[in-house]
CSV table of C-alpha atoms in Angstrom, one decimal:
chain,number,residue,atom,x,y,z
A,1,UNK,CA,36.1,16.1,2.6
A,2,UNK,CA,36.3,15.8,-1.4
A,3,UNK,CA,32.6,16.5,-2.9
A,4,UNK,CA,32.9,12.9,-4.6
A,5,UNK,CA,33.0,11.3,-1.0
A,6,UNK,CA,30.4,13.4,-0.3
A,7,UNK,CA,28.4,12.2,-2.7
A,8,UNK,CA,29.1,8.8,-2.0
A,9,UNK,CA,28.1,9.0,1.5
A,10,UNK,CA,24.9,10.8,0.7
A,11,UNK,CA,23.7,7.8,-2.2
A,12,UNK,CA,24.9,5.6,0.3
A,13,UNK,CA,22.4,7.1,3.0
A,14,UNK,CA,19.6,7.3,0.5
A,15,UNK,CA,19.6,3.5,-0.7
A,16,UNK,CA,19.5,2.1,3.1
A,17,UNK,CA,17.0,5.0,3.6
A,18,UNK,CA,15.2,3.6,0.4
A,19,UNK,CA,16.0,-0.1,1.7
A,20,UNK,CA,15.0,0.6,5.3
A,21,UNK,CA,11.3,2.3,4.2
A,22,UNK,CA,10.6,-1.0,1.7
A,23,UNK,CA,11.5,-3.6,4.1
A,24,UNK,CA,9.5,-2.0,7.6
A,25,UNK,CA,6.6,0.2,6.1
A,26,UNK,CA,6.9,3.4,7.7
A,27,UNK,CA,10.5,3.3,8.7
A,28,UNK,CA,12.0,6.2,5.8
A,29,UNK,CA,9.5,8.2,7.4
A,30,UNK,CA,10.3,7.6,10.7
A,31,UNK,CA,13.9,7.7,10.2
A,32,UNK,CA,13.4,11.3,8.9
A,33,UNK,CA,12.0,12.3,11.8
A,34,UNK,CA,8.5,12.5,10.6
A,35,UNK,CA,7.2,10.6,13.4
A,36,UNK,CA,3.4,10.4,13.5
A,37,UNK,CA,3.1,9.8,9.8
A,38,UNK,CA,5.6,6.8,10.2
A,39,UNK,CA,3.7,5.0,12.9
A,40,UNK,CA,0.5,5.8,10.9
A,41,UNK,CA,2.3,3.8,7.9
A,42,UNK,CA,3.5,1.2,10.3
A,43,UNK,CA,0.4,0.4,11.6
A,44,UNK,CA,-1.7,1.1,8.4
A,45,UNK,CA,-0.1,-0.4,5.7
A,46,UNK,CA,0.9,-4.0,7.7
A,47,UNK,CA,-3.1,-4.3,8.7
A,48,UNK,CA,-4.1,-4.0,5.4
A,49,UNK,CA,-1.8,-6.9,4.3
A,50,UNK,CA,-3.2,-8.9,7.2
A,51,UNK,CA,-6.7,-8.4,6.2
A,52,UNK,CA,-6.1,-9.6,2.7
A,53,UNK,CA,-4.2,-12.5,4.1
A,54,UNK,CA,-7.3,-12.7,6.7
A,55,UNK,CA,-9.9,-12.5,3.6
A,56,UNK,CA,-8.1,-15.4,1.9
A,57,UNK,CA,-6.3,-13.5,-0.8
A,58,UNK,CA,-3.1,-15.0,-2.7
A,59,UNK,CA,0.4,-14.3,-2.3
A,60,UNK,CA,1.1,-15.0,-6.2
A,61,UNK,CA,4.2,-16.9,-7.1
A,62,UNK,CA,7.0,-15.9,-9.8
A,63,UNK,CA,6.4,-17.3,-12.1
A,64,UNK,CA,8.0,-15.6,-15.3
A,65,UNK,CA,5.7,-17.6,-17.7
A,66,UNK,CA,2.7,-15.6,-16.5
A,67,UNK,CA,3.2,-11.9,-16.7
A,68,UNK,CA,0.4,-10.6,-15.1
A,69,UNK,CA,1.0,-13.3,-12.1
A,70,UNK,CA,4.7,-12.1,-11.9
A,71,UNK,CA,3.7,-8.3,-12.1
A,72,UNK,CA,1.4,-9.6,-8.8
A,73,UNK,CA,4.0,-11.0,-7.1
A,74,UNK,CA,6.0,-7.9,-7.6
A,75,UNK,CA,3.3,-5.9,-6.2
A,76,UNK,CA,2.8,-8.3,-2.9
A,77,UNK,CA,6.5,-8.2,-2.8
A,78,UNK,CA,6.2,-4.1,-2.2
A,79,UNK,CA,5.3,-4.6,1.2
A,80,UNK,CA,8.7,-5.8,2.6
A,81,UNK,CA,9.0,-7.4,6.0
A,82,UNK,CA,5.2,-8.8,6.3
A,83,UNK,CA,5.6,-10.6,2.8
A,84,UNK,CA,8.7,-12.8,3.9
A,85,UNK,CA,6.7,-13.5,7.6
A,86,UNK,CA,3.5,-14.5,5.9
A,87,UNK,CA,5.8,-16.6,3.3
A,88,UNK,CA,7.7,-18.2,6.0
A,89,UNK,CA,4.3,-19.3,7.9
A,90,UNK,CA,2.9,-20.8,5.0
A,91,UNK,CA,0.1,-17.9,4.5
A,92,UNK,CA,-1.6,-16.4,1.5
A,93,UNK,CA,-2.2,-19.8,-0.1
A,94,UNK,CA,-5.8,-18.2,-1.2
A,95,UNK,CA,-8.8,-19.8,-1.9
A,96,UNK,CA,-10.2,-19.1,-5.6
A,97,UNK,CA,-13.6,-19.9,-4.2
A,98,UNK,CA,-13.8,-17.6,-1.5
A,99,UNK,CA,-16.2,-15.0,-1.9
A,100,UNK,CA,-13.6,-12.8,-0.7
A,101,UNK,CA,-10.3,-14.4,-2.6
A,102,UNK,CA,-10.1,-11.3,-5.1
A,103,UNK,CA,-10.6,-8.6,-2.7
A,104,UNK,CA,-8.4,-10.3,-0.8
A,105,UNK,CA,-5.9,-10.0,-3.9
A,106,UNK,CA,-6.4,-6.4,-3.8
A,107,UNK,CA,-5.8,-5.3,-0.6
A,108,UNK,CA,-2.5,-7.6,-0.8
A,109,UNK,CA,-1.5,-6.1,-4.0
A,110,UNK,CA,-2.8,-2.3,-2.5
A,111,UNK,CA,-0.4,-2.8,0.0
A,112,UNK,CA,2.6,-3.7,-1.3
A,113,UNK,CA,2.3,-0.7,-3.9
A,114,UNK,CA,1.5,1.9,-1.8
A,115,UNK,CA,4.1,0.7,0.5
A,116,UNK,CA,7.1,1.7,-2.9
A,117,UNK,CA,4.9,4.9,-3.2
A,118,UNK,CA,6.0,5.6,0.6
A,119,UNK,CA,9.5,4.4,-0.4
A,120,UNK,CA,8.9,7.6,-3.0
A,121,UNK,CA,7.8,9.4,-0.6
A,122,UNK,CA,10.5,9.3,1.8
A,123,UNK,CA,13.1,9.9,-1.1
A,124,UNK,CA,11.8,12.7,-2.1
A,125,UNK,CA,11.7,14.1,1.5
A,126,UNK,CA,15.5,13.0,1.8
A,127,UNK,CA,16.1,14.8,-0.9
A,128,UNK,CA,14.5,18.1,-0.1
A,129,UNK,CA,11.7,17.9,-2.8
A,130,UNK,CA,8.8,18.0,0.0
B,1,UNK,CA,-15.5,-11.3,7.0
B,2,UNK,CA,-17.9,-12.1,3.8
B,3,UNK,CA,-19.5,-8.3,3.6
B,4,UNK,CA,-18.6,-6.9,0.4
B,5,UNK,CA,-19.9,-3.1,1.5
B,6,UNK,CA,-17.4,-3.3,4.6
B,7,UNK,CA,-14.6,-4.5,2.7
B,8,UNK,CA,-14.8,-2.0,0.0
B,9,UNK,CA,-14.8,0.6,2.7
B,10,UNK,CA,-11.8,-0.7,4.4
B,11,UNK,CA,-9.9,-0.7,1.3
B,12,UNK,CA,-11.0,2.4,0.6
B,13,UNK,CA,-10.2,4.1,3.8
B,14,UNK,CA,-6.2,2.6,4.0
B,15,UNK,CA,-6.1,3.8,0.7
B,16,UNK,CA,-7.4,7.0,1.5
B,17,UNK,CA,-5.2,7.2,4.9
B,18,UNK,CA,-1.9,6.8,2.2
B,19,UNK,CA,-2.6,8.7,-0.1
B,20,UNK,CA,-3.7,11.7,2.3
B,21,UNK,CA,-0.6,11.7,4.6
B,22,UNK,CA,1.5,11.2,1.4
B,23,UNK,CA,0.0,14.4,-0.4
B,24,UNK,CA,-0.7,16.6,2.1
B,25,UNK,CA,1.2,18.1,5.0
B,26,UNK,CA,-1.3,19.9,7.1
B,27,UNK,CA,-3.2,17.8,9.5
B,28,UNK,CA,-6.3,20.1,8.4
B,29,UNK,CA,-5.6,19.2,4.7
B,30,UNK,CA,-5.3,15.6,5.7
B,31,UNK,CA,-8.1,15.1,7.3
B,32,UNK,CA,-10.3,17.0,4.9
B,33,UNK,CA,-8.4,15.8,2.0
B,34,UNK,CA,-8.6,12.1,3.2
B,35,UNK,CA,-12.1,12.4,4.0
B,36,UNK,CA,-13.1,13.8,0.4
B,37,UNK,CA,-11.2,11.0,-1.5
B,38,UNK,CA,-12.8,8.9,1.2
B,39,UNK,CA,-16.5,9.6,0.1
B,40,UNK,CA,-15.4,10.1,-3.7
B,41,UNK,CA,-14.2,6.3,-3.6
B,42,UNK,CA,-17.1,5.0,-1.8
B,43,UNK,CA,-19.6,7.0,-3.7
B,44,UNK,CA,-18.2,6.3,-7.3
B,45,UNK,CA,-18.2,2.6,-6.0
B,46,UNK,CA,-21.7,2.3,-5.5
B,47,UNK,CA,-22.7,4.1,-8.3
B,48,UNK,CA,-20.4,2.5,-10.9
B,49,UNK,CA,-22.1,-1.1,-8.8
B,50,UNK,CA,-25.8,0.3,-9.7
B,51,UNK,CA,-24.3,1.5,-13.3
B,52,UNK,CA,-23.3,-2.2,-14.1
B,53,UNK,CA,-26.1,-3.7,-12.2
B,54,UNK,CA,-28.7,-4.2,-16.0
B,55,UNK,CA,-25.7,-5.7,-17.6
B,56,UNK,CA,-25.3,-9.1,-17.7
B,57,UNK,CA,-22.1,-10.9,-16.7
């Protein structure tokens, strides 16, 4: 096989790898055969976005007029999978006047961000780096 | 869930859980390194809270 196709093939592995690990948290890991931290992400990082849903924190809306707000939804967006089930439900309306509404804000916003650092994470390990 | 304390822990225990199986490989090192950025997170917490408590809003 040409080294170009090889190539090819390998980017083309690496963004579904990339794709599969944002979209199921845990999944790059798991797909590289790194088992027990996978399921550790799968579990972990999904809970965490659940308790900040749970603690009425916000799921903040894009809105491109508001950087900070649209930086926020990029973050919540980080987590993959959960963010488009908890959209589709209706959740992570938030309640300003919670006591909890901004930790709730930061475990959502936690999540998602560590959940592109394990995206990272599994690149580098796909690549041979780690 | 309205306690502060408990919700400062759990935030920083997944964060901890991350970042440990992230930068370490070792279980050892995970665990040890997890617990130590464990108690650094919850002790700076409380002592930053105490730090700000004479200021006013």
């Amino acid at each position: 096989m040409p080294a170009r196709a090889v190539d090819n093939s390998q980017s083309g592995r690496l963004v579904l790898l990339c794709l599969a690990a944002w979209i199921l948290p845990g999944a790059g890991h798991l797909w590289l055969g790194r088992r027990t931290t996978g399921l550790i992400l799968l579990v972990a990082l999904p809970l965490m976005f659940a308790i900040g849903l749970g603690v009425e924190g916000r799921l903040f809306p894009f809105t491109l007029s508001e950087p900070l707000v649209c930086l926020a939804a990029i973050a919540d967006l980080g987590i993959g999978v959960p963010y488009f089930v908890a959209s589709g439900l209706g959740l992570g309306a938030g309640r300003v006047l919670a006591a909890t509404y901004e930790y709730g804000n930061a475990f959502l916003i936690a999540a998602g961000l560590l959940n592109l650092l394990v995206v990272v994470d599994a690149y580098d390990i796909a690549l041979g780096r780690k | 869930m309205q306690s502060h304390l408990l919700l400062l822990v759990l935030f920083a225990f997944f964060v901890s859980l991350v970042f440990a199986l992230l930068s370490k490989d070792d279980v050892k090192e995970q665990l040890r390194f997890g617990a130590l950025l464990l108690a650094g997170f919850i002790a700076a917490a409380i002592v930053l809270g105490w730090l700000m408590y004479p200021f006013p809003l």
